[in-house]
PDB file of C-alpha atoms in Angstrom:
ATOM      1  CA  UNK A   1      65.999  23.075 166.929  1.00 47.00           C
ATOM      2  CA  UNK A   2      68.609  20.492 166.552  1.00 54.00           C
ATOM      3  CA  UNK A   3      72.238  20.668 167.046  1.00 55.00           C
ATOM      4  CA  UNK A   4      74.195  17.277 166.315  1.00 50.00           C
ATOM      5  CA  UNK A   5      76.682  18.318 164.583  1.00 52.00           C
ATOM      6  CA  UNK A   6      76.361  21.652 164.117  1.00 65.00           C
ATOM      7  CA  UNK A   7      79.848  23.804 164.145  1.00 75.00           C
ATOM      8  CA  UNK A   8      78.367  26.809 165.095  1.00 89.00           C
ATOM      9  CA  UNK A   9      79.423  29.937 167.372  1.00 95.00           C
ATOM     10  CA  UNK A  10      77.105  32.222 167.738  1.00 98.00           C
ATOM     11  CA  UNK A  11      78.423  35.307 169.514  1.00 97.00           C
ATOM     12  CA  UNK A  12      76.296  38.246 171.460  1.00 98.00           C
ATOM     13  CA  UNK A  13      77.082  42.120 171.971  1.00 98.00           C
ATOM     14  CA  UNK A  14      74.101  43.795 173.710  1.00 98.00           C
ATOM     15  CA  UNK A  15      74.521  47.851 172.601  1.00 98.00           C
ATOM     16  CA  UNK A  16      76.052  50.517 174.972  1.00 98.00           C
ATOM     17  CA  UNK A  17      73.758  52.931 177.735  1.00 98.00           C
ATOM     18  CA  UNK A  18      71.081  55.481 176.422  1.00 98.00           C
ATOM     19  CA  UNK A  19      68.754  56.968 179.185  1.00 97.00           C
ATOM     20  CA  UNK A  20      66.382  54.090 179.504  1.00 97.00           C
ATOM     21  CA  UNK A  21      68.665  51.293 180.177  1.00 96.00           C
ATOM     22  CA  UNK A  22      70.526  53.333 182.450  1.00 96.00           C
ATOM     23  CA  UNK A  23      67.735  54.082 184.446  1.00 96.00           C
ATOM     24  CA  UNK A  24      65.949  51.198 184.344  1.00 95.00           C
ATOM     25  CA  UNK A  25      63.316  51.727 182.248  1.00 96.00           C
ATOM     26  CA  UNK A  26      61.603  49.192 179.280  1.00 96.00           C
ATOM     27  CA  UNK A  27      62.885  49.957 175.944  1.00 96.00           C
ATOM     28  CA  UNK A  28      60.598  48.115 173.421  1.00 96.00           C
ATOM     29  CA  UNK A  29      60.063  50.251 170.243  1.00 96.00           C
ATOM     30  CA  UNK A  30      61.496  53.832 171.675  1.00 96.00           C
ATOM     31  CA  UNK A  31      63.698  54.227 169.411  1.00 96.00           C
ATOM     32  CA  UNK A  32      66.525  55.940 171.798  1.00 97.00           C
ATOM     33  CA  UNK A  33      70.380  56.930 170.981  1.00 98.00           C
ATOM     34  CA  UNK A  34      72.818  55.579 173.408  1.00 98.00           C
ATOM     35  CA  UNK A  35      74.196  57.863 175.661  1.00 98.00           C
ATOM     36  CA  UNK A  36      77.909  59.336 175.150  1.00 98.00           C
ATOM     37  CA  UNK A  37      78.899  57.014 177.530  1.00 98.00           C
ATOM     38  CA  UNK A  38      76.906  54.353 176.135  1.00 98.00           C
ATOM     39  CA  UNK A  39      79.134  55.308 172.543  1.00 98.00           C
ATOM     40  CA  UNK A  40      82.591  55.481 174.871  1.00 98.00           C
ATOM     41  CA  UNK A  41      82.151  51.745 175.922  1.00 97.00           C
ATOM     42  CA  UNK A  42      81.403  50.613 172.463  1.00 97.00           C
ATOM     43  CA  UNK A  43      84.446  52.003 170.995  1.00 97.00           C
ATOM     44  CA  UNK A  44      86.086  50.431 173.731  1.00 96.00           C
ATOM     45  CA  UNK A  45      85.003  47.267 172.548  1.00 96.00           C
ATOM     46  CA  UNK A  46      85.827  46.938 168.987  1.00 96.00           C
ATOM     47  CA  UNK A  47      89.275  46.332 169.626  1.00 94.00           C
ATOM     48  CA  UNK A  48      88.697  42.666 170.916  1.00 91.00           C
ATOM     49  CA  UNK A  49      85.971  42.306 167.869  1.00 93.00           C
ATOM     50  CA  UNK A  50      88.356  43.309 165.332  1.00 90.00           C
ATOM     51  CA  UNK A  51      90.657  40.449 164.696  1.00 87.00           C
ATOM     52  CA  UNK A  52      87.038  38.238 164.685  1.00 93.00           C
ATOM     53  CA  UNK A  53      86.300  36.925 161.355  1.00 94.00           C
ATOM     54  CA  UNK A  54      82.219  35.737 160.654  1.00 96.00           C
ATOM     55  CA  UNK A  55      80.620  34.881 159.040  1.00 96.00           C
ATOM     56  CA  UNK A  56      76.801  36.461 159.805  1.00 97.00           C
ATOM     57  CA  UNK A  57      76.443  39.335 161.260  1.00 98.00           C
ATOM     58  CA  UNK A  58      73.013  40.289 162.703  1.00 98.00           C
ATOM     59  CA  UNK A  59      71.367  43.187 164.335  1.00 98.00           C
ATOM     60  CA  UNK A  60      68.650  44.271 165.413  1.00 98.00           C
ATOM     61  CA  UNK A  61      67.170  47.571 163.323  1.00 98.00           C
ATOM     62  CA  UNK A  62      66.485  49.447 165.992  1.00 98.00           C
ATOM     63  CA  UNK A  63      69.774  52.474 166.325  1.00 98.00           C
ATOM     64  CA  UNK A  64      71.143  51.793 169.195  1.00 98.00           C
ATOM     65  CA  UNK A  65      71.811  48.688 168.449  1.00 98.00           C
ATOM     66  CA  UNK A  66      72.291  50.087 164.182  1.00 98.00           C
ATOM     67  CA  UNK A  67      75.514  52.728 166.424  1.00 98.00           C
ATOM     68  CA  UNK A  68      77.319  49.737 168.840  1.00 98.00           C
ATOM     69  CA  UNK A  69      77.286  47.633 165.866  1.00 98.00           C
ATOM     70  CA  UNK A  70      78.771  50.143 163.959  1.00 98.00           C
ATOM     71  CA  UNK A  71      80.560  51.559 167.027  1.00 98.00           C
ATOM     72  CA  UNK A  72      82.572  48.186 167.329  1.00 97.00           C
ATOM     73  CA  UNK A  73      83.535  48.267 163.462  1.00 95.00           C
ATOM     74  CA  UNK A  74      80.915  46.811 161.784  1.00 94.00           C
ATOM     75  CA  UNK A  75      80.072  47.205 157.864  1.00 88.00           C
ATOM     76  CA  UNK A  76      78.370  43.907 156.870  1.00 91.00           C
ATOM     77  CA  UNK A  77      75.507  44.114 159.659  1.00 96.00           C
ATOM     78  CA  UNK A  78      71.598  42.224 158.312  1.00 97.00           C
ATOM     79  CA  UNK A  79      68.888  44.317 159.827  1.00 98.00           C
ATOM     80  CA  UNK A  80      66.728  41.333 161.055  1.00 98.00           C
ATOM     81  CA  UNK A  81      63.471  42.153 162.642  1.00 98.00           C
ATOM     82  CA  UNK A  82      63.852  39.646 164.836  1.00 98.00           C
ATOM     83  CA  UNK A  83      65.941  40.907 167.245  1.00 98.00           C
ATOM     84  CA  UNK A  84      63.790  43.915 168.127  1.00 98.00           C
ATOM     85  CA  UNK A  85      63.872  44.412 171.350  1.00 98.00           C
ATOM     86  CA  UNK A  86      59.901  42.355 173.573  1.00 97.00           C
ATOM     87  CA  UNK A  87      57.678  44.629 172.508  1.00 97.00           C
ATOM     88  CA  UNK A  88      57.041  46.483 176.162  1.00 98.00           C
ATOM     89  CA  UNK A  89      53.301  47.413 174.598  1.00 97.00           C
ATOM     90  CA  UNK A  90      51.804  48.665 178.332  1.00 97.00           C
ATOM     91  CA  UNK A  91      54.761  48.927 180.159  1.00 97.00           C
ATOM     92  CA  UNK A  92      56.953  50.849 177.457  1.00 97.00           C
ATOM     93  CA  UNK A  93      59.157  53.348 179.325  1.00 96.00           C
ATOM     94  CA  UNK A  94      57.747  52.087 182.648  1.00 96.00           C
ATOM     95  CA  UNK A  95      60.367  49.955 185.397  1.00 95.00           C
ATOM     96  CA  UNK A  96      60.311  47.417 187.093  1.00 95.00           C
ATOM     97  CA  UNK A  97      59.548  49.143 190.491  1.00 95.00           C
ATOM     98  CA  UNK A  98      56.840  50.451 188.681  1.00 96.00           C
ATOM     99  CA  UNK A  99      54.788  48.024 187.521  1.00 96.00           C
ATOM    100  CA  UNK A 100      54.806  46.139 190.633  1.00 96.00           C
ATOM    101  CA  UNK A 101      53.324  48.658 192.309  1.00 96.00           C
ATOM    102  CA  UNK A 102      49.665  47.453 190.150  1.00 94.00           C
ATOM    103  CA  UNK A 103      50.895  44.396 189.332  1.00 93.00           C
ATOM    104  CA  UNK A 104      53.777  42.743 191.796  1.00 95.00           C
ATOM    105  CA  UNK A 105      53.535  39.141 190.510  1.00 95.00           C
ATOM    106  CA  UNK A 106      54.238  40.318 187.203  1.00 96.00           C
ATOM    107  CA  UNK A 107      58.109  39.181 185.224  1.00 96.00           C
ATOM    108  CA  UNK A 108      58.585  39.587 181.978  1.00 97.00           C
ATOM    109  CA  UNK A 109      59.235  35.719 181.528  1.00 98.00           C
ATOM    110  CA  UNK A 110      56.504  34.446 182.508  1.00 96.00           C
ATOM    111  CA  UNK A 111      53.222  37.433 182.205  1.00 96.00           C
ATOM    112  CA  UNK A 112      54.308  38.684 179.104  1.00 96.00           C
ATOM    113  CA  UNK A 113      53.134  42.298 178.122  1.00 96.00           C
ATOM    114  CA  UNK A 114      49.948  43.795 177.707  1.00 96.00           C
ATOM    115  CA  UNK A 115      49.489  45.298 174.525  1.00 97.00           C
ATOM    116  CA  UNK A 116      52.773  43.476 173.379  1.00 97.00           C
ATOM    117  CA  UNK A 117      54.535  40.557 173.656  1.00 98.00           C
ATOM    118  CA  UNK A 118      53.762  37.821 174.947  1.00 98.00           C
ATOM    119  CA  UNK A 119      56.812  35.272 176.010  1.00 98.00           C
ATOM    120  CA  UNK A 120      55.757  32.427 173.977  1.00 97.00           C
ATOM    121  CA  UNK A 121      55.719  35.242 170.601  1.00 98.00           C
ATOM    122  CA  UNK A 122      59.227  35.916 171.587  1.00 98.00           C
ATOM    123  CA  UNK A 123      60.492  32.369 171.906  1.00 98.00           C
ATOM    124  CA  UNK A 124      59.316  32.104 167.786  1.00 98.00           C
ATOM    125  CA  UNK A 125      60.923  35.335 167.027  1.00 98.00           C
ATOM    126  CA  UNK A 126      64.188  34.341 168.977  1.00 98.00           C
ATOM    127  CA  UNK A 127      63.886  30.613 167.449  1.00 98.00           C
ATOM    128  CA  UNK A 128      63.921  31.946 163.767  1.00 98.00           C
ATOM    129  CA  UNK A 129      67.597  33.733 164.284  1.00 98.00           C
ATOM    130  CA  UNK A 130      68.908  29.837 166.366  1.00 97.00           C
ATOM    131  CA  UNK A 131      67.771  28.537 162.987  1.00 96.00           C
ATOM    132  CA  UNK A 132      69.084  30.603 160.784  1.00 96.00           C
ATOM    133  CA  UNK A 133      72.205  30.943 162.871  1.00 96.00           C
ATOM    134  CA  UNK A 134      72.945  27.082 163.357  1.00 93.00           C
ATOM    135  CA  UNK A 135      72.482  27.419 159.529  1.00 93.00           C
ATOM    136  CA  UNK A 136      75.566  28.910 158.792  1.00 93.00           C
ATOM    137  CA  UNK A 137      79.184  26.582 159.798  1.00 91.00           C
ATOM    138  CA  UNK A 138      81.413  29.495 161.270  1.00 93.00           C
ATOM    139  CA  UNK A 139      80.875  31.897 163.712  1.00 96.00           C
ATOM    140  CA  UNK A 140      78.091  34.079 163.806  1.00 97.00           C
ATOM    141  CA  UNK A 141      77.632  37.874 165.514  1.00 98.00           C
ATOM    142  CA  UNK A 142      74.295  39.005 166.755  1.00 98.00           C
ATOM    143  CA  UNK A 143      73.666  42.520 168.234  1.00 98.00           C
ATOM    144  CA  UNK A 144      70.753  43.462 169.255  1.00 98.00           C
ATOM    145  CA  UNK A 145      69.074  43.757 173.117  1.00 98.00           C
ATOM    146  CA  UNK A 146      69.039  42.882 176.508  1.00 97.00           C
ATOM    147  CA  UNK A 147      66.052  41.193 177.111  1.00 98.00           C
ATOM    148  CA  UNK A 148      65.409  39.485 173.300  1.00 98.00           C
ATOM    149  CA  UNK A 149      69.353  38.082 173.278  1.00 98.00           C
ATOM    150  CA  UNK A 150      68.665  36.584 177.272  1.00 98.00           C
ATOM    151  CA  UNK A 151      65.265  34.674 175.826  1.00 98.00           C
ATOM    152  CA  UNK A 152      67.644  33.417 172.659  1.00 98.00           C
ATOM    153  CA  UNK A 153      70.904  32.207 174.731  1.00 98.00           C
ATOM    154  CA  UNK A 154      67.403  30.474 177.146  1.00 98.00           C
ATOM    155  CA  UNK A 155      66.058  28.424 173.054  1.00 98.00           C
ATOM    156  CA  UNK A 156      69.906  27.751 171.999  1.00 97.00           C
ATOM    157  CA  UNK A 157      70.222  26.198 175.230  1.00 97.00           C
ATOM    158  CA  UNK A 158      66.835  24.020 174.653  1.00 96.00           C
ATOM    159  CA  UNK A 159      65.717  25.872 177.519  1.00 97.00           C
ATOM    160  CA  UNK A 160      62.357  27.474 178.351  1.00 97.00           C
ATOM    161  CA  UNK A 161      62.712  31.521 177.648  1.00 96.00           C
ATOM    162  CA  UNK A 162      62.101  31.916 181.237  1.00 97.00           C
ATOM    163  CA  UNK A 163      65.515  30.713 181.777  1.00 98.00           C
ATOM    164  CA  UNK A 164      66.284  34.427 180.234  1.00 97.00           C
ATOM    165  CA  UNK A 165      65.225  35.310 184.286  1.00 97.00           C
ATOM    166  CA  UNK A 166      68.481  34.093 185.494  1.00 97.00           C
ATOM    167  CA  UNK A 167      70.726  35.194 182.570  1.00 98.00           C
ATOM    168  CA  UNK A 168      71.435  39.384 183.411  1.00 96.00           C
ATOM    169  CA  UNK A 169      73.361  41.227 180.702  1.00 97.00           C
ATOM    170  CA  UNK A 170      74.082  44.771 181.376  1.00 97.00           C
ATOM    171  CA  UNK A 171      74.951  47.186 178.127  1.00 97.00           C
ATOM    172  CA  UNK A 172      77.673  47.390 175.681  1.00 97.00           C
ATOM    173  CA  UNK A 173      78.751  43.004 176.691  1.00 96.00           C
ATOM    174  CA  UNK A 174      79.775  40.331 174.954  1.00 97.00           C
ATOM    175  CA  UNK A 175      78.159  36.806 175.447  1.00 97.00           C
ATOM    176  CA  UNK A 176      79.558  33.283 173.500  1.00 97.00           C
ATOM    177  CA  UNK A 177      76.969  30.323 172.593  1.00 97.00           C
ATOM    178  CA  UNK A 178      78.577  27.123 171.082  1.00 95.00           C
ATOM    179  CA  UNK A 179      77.883  23.245 171.606  1.00 92.00           C
ATOM    180  CA  UNK A 180      80.414  20.581 173.028  1.00 92.00           C
ATOM    181  CA  UNK A 181      79.655  17.668 170.990  1.00 89.00           C
ATOM    182  CA  UNK A 182      75.949  18.451 169.310  1.00 86.00           C
ATOM    183  CA  UNK A 183      74.096  19.888 172.682  1.00 93.00           C
ATOM    184  CA  UNK A 184      74.144  23.312 173.018  1.00 95.00           C
ATOM    185  CA  UNK A 185      76.618  25.359 175.801  1.00 96.00           C
ATOM    186  CA  UNK A 186      76.629  28.455 177.246  1.00 96.00           C
ATOM    187  CA  UNK A 187      80.892  29.535 176.803  1.00 96.00           C
ATOM    188  CA  UNK A 188      81.311  33.465 177.469  1.00 96.00           C
ATOM    189  CA  UNK A 189      78.735  35.559 179.260  1.00 97.00           C
ATOM    190  CA  UNK A 190      78.044  39.735 180.131  1.00 96.00           C
ATOM    191  CA  UNK A 191      81.897  39.875 179.333  1.00 95.00           C
ATOM    192  CA  UNK A 192      83.281  43.514 179.311  1.00 89.00           C
ATOM    193  CA  UNK A 193      86.245  41.842 176.711  1.00 83.00           C
ATOM    194  CA  UNK A 194      85.139  38.326 174.859  1.00 83.00           C
ATOM    195  CA  UNK A 195      88.576  36.073 175.653  1.00 66.00           C
TER     196      UNK A 195
END
């Protein structure tokens, strides 16, 4: 994943709130709609993105991401399975506190999920997305989910996926990944509005 000479900027948008994101339940394959608050916050983000041109827009196949993309005014996004949220397997729909009752040392970043994905599997997925982004000489927008975007950001910075544990990302927030003289950088993180 060599970034030398790259001029790619990657903007990240986490989808709006769902009932499960609101309550802290792990939401991977479950295809939940946005709450009214999730829809409102996506509409509020729209003016910040309207004046920005993107050379490539990629979106998760889950309806919460697709609806967010629609509400922020995107019309030409490409659906990419590699941007789907982490597959939580047996931990789907459970909160971290509930998981810790039976597995107190568990972390998605180090243990993965029984019946779901390992950190290594997610790293391979996001590495493919990063490769695609680095082929673009310009600006890319990704609309997806909390854990997968945190994992992607860690890998963008050429770090192990576990760094994602340190990158809190709320719903309907914008982050920007870029470069400084060939070194991958984190230019903006978890912002309500870019800039």
